Short mmCIF file of C-alpha atoms in Angstrom, two decimals:
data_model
loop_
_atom_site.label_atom_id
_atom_site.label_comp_id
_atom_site.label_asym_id
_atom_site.label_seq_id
_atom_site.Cartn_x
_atom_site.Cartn_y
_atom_site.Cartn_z
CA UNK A 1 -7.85 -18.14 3.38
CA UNK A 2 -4.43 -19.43 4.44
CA UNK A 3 -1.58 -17.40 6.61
CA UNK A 4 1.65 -18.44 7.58
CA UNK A 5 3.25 -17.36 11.37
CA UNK A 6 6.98 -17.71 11.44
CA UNK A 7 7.48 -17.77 15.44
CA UNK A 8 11.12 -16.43 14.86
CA UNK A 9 11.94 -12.91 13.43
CA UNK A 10 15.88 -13.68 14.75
CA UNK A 11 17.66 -16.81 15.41
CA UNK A 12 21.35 -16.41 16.21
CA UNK A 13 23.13 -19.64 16.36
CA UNK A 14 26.77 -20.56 16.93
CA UNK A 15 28.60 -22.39 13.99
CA UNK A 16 28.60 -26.44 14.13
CA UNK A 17 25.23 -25.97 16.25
CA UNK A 18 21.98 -27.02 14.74
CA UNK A 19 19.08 -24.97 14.21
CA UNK A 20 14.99 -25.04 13.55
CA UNK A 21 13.35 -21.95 12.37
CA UNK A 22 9.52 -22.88 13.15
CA UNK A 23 6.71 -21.97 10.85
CA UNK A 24 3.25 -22.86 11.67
CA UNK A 25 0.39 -22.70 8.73
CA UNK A 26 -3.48 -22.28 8.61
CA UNK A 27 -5.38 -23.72 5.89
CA UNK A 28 -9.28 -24.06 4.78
CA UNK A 29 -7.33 -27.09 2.45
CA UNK A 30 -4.89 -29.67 1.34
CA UNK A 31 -1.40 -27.11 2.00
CA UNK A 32 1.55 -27.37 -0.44
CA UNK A 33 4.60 -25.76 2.38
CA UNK A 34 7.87 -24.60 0.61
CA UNK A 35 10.95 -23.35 2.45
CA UNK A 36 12.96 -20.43 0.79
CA UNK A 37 16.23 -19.00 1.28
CA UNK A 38 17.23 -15.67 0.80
CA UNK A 39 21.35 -14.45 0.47
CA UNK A 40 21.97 -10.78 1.57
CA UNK A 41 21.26 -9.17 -1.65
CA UNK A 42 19.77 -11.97 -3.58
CA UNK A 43 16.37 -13.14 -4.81
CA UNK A 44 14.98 -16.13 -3.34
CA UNK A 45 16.08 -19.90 -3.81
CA UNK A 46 13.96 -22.84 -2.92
CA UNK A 47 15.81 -24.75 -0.25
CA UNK A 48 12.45 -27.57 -0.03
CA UNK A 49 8.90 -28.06 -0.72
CA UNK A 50 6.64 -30.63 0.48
CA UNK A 51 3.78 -31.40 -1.88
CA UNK A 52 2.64 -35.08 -0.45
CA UNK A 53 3.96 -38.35 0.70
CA UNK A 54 6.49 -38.68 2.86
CA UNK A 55 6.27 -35.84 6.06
CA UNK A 56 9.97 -35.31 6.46
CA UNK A 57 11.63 -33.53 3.30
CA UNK A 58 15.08 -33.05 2.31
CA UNK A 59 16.58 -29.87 0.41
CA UNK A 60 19.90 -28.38 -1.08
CA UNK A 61 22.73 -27.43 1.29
CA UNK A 62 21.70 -29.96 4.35
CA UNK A 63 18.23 -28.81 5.37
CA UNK A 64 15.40 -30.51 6.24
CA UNK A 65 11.48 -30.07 7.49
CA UNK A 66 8.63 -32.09 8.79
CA UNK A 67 4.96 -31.97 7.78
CA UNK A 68 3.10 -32.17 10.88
CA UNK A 69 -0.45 -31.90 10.44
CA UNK A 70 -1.64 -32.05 13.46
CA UNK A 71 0.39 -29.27 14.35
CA UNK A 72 -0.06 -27.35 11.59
CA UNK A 73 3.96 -27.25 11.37
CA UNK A 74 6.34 -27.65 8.91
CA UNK A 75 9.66 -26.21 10.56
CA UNK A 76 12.75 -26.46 9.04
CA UNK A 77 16.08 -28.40 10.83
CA UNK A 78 19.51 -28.68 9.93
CA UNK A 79 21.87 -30.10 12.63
CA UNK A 80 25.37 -28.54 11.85
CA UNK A 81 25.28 -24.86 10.59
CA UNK A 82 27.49 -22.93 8.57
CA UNK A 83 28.67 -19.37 8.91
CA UNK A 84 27.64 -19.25 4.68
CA UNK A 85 24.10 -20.58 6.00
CA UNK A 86 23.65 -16.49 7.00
CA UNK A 87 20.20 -15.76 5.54
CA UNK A 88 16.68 -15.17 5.94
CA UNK A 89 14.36 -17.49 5.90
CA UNK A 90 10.74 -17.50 4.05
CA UNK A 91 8.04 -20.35 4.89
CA UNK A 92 5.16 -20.15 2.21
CA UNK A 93 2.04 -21.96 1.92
CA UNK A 94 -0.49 -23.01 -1.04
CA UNK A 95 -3.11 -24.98 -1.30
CA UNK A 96 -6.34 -26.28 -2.82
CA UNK A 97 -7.17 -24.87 -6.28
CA UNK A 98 -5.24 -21.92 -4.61
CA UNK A 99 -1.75 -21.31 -6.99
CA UNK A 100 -0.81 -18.53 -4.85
CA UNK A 101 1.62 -18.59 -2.15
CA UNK A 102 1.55 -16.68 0.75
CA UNK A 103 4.99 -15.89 2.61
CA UNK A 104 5.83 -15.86 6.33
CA UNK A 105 7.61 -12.42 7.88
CA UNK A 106 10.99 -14.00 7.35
CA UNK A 107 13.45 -15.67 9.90
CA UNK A 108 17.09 -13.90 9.84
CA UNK A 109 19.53 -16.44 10.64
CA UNK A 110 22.68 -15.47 12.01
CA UNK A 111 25.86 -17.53 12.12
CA UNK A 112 28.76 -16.85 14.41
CA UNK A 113 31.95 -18.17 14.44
CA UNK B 1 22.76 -16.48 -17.77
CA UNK B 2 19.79 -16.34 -15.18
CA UNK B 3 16.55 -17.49 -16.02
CA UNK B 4 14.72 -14.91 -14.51
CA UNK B 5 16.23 -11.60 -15.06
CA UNK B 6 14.92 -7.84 -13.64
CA UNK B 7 15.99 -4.18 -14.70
CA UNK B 8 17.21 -2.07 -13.33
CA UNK B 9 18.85 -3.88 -10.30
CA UNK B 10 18.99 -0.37 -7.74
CA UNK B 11 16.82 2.81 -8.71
CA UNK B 12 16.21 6.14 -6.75
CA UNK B 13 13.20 8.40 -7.86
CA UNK B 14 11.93 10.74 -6.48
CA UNK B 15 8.32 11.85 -5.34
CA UNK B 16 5.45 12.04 -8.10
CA UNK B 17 7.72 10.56 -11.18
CA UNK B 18 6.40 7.49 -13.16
CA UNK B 19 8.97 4.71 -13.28
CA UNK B 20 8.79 1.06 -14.83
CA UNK B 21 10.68 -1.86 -13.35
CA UNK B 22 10.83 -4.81 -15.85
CA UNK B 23 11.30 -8.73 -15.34
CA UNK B 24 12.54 -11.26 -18.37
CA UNK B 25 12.27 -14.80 -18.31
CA UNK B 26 13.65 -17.53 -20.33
CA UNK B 27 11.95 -20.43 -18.39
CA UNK B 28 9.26 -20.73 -20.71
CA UNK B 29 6.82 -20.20 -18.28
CA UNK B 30 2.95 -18.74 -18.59
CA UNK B 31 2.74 -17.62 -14.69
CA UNK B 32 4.45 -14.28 -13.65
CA UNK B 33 4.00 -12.46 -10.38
CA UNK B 34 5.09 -8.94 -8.77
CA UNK B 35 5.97 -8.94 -5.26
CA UNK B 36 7.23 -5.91 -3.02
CA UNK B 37 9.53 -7.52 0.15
CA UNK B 38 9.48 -4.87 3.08
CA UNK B 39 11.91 -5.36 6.52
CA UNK B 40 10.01 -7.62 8.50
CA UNK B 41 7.01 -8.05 6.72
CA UNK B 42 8.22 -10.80 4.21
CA UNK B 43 6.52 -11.09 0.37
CA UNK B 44 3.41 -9.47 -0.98
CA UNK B 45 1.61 -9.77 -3.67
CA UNK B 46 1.41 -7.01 -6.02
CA UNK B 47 -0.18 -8.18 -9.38
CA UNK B 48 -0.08 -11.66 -11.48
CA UNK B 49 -0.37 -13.01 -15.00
CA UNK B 50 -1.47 -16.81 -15.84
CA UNK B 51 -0.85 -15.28 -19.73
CA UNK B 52 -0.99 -12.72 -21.88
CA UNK B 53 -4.29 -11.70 -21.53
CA UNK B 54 -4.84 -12.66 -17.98
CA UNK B 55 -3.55 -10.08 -15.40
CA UNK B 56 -5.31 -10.15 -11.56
CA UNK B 57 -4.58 -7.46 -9.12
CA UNK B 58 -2.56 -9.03 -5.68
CA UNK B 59 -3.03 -7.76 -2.45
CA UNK B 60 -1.55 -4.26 -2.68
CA UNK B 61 -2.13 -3.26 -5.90
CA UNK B 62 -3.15 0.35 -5.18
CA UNK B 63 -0.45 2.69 -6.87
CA UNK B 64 0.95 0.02 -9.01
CA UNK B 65 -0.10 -0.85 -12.58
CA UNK B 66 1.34 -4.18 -15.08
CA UNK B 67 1.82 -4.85 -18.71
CA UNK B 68 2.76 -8.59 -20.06
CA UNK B 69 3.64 -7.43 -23.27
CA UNK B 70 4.77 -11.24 -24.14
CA UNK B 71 5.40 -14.57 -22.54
CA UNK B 72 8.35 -13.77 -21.09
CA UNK B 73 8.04 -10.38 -20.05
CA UNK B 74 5.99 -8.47 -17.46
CA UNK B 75 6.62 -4.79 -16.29
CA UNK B 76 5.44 -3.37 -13.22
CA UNK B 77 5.02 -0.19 -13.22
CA UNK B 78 4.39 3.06 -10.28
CA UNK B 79 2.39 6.18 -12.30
CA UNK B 80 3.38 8.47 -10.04
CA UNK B 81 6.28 7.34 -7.07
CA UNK B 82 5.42 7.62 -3.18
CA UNK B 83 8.65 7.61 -0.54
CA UNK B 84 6.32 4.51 1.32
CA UNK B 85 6.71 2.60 -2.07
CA UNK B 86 10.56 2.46 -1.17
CA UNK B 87 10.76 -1.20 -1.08
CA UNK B 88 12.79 -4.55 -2.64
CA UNK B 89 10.75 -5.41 -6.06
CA UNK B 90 10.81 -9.31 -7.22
CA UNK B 91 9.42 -10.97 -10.23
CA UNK B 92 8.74 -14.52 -9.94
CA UNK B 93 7.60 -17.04 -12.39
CA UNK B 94 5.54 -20.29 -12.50
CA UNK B 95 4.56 -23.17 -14.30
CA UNK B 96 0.87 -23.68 -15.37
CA UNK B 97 -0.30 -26.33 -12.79
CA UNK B 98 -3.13 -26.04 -10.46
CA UNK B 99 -1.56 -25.85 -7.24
CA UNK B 100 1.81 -27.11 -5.46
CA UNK B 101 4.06 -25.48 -7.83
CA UNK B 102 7.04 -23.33 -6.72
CA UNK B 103 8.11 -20.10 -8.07
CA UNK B 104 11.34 -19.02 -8.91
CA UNK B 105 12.92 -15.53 -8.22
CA UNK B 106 14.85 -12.98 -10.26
CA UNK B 107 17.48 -10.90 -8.29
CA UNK B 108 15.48 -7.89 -7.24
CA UNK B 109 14.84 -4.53 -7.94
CA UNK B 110 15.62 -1.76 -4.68
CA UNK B 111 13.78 1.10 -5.32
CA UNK B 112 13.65 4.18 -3.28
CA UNK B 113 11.26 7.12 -3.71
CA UNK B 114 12.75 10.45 -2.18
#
């Protein structure tokens, strides 16, 4: 079985600021993470993934995450923020022989000028 | 044109009426997925398809039934509409590997059930 805890349900930030939106994992198996964004009244976008190889993974619009296996982490960074970053957040989880993917609660992020 | 398309985009029902939501895609791929998002408890599975002739109930299927009357298309349907299956529908599709593959969204369906 695999879950996902996103420690965050709300994370206000002030524009320019940076921001991490944690999301911690628990796996039986190898773990495929993914990061997806969600625009107020849109579907959802993949901003990242991280399937193997390097821990630290790059996405679209200036986000990144670390693998951290020990940890069981793979939060998700971005070090200047943008009032159009506004969202939630989704951290999902696969793994093994296991193609489904199971979502975290969601992080709202809120940008303010 | 989106590749992953769902109709209708808002509906309101009400209690005890059988309504269909359907998802299109043109990405050519097998794997399709239903997933209900409620406020603050993120995505859940509903039902999935690897094909046409392989359909797997989710997590909450209860009150839910699918078709995949072709590649591209996969309805989800609700025989008879509850006000607690008021919710924001998604379809998502797939490629067919094993594992490590991301899914891609259409734009939602909000249903309410009065």
């Amino acid at each position: 079985a695999q879950s996902v805890t996103q420690l965050d349900s709300q994370v206000p930030v002030f524009e320019e600021a940076p921001v991490e939106l944690r999301c911690n994992y628990s796996s039986s198996v190898s773990v495929y993470l993914f990061w997806y964004v969600q625009y107020p009244n849109q579907g959802l976008q993949l901003l990242l993934k991280y399937l193997s190889g390097s821990t630290l993974v790059k996405g679209i619009n200036g986000f990144e995450a670390e693998f951290n296996k020990s940890q069981t982490s793979f939060h998700l960074r971005k070090p200047s923020v943008h009032i159009s970053d506004t969202a939630e957040y989704f951290c999902a989880v696969s793994g093994g022989s296991n193609y489904k993917l199971t979502f975290g609660k969601g992080t709202l992020l809120t940008v303010n000028p | 044109d989106a590749d992953v398309t769902q109709t209708p985009r808002n509906r309101i029902t009400k209690t005890g009426k059988r309504i269909m939501l359907e998802c299109s895609q043109t990405k050519g791929h097998d794997r399709m997925y239903w997933y209900r998002q409620d406020p603050g408890l993120g995505l859940r599975l509903i039902y999935y398809s690897f094909d046409v002739k392989d359909i797997n109930k989710g997590e909450i299927s209860d009150g839910y039934s699918v078709s995949r009357q072709a590649q591209a298309k996969f309805s989800l349907s609700l025989e008879s509409a509850i006000p607690n299956q008021t919710a924001l529908y998604f379809c998502a599709t797939s490629e067919t590997r094993s594992t490590g593959t991301e899914q891609y969204f259409g734009p939602g369906t909000r249903l309410t059930v009065t």
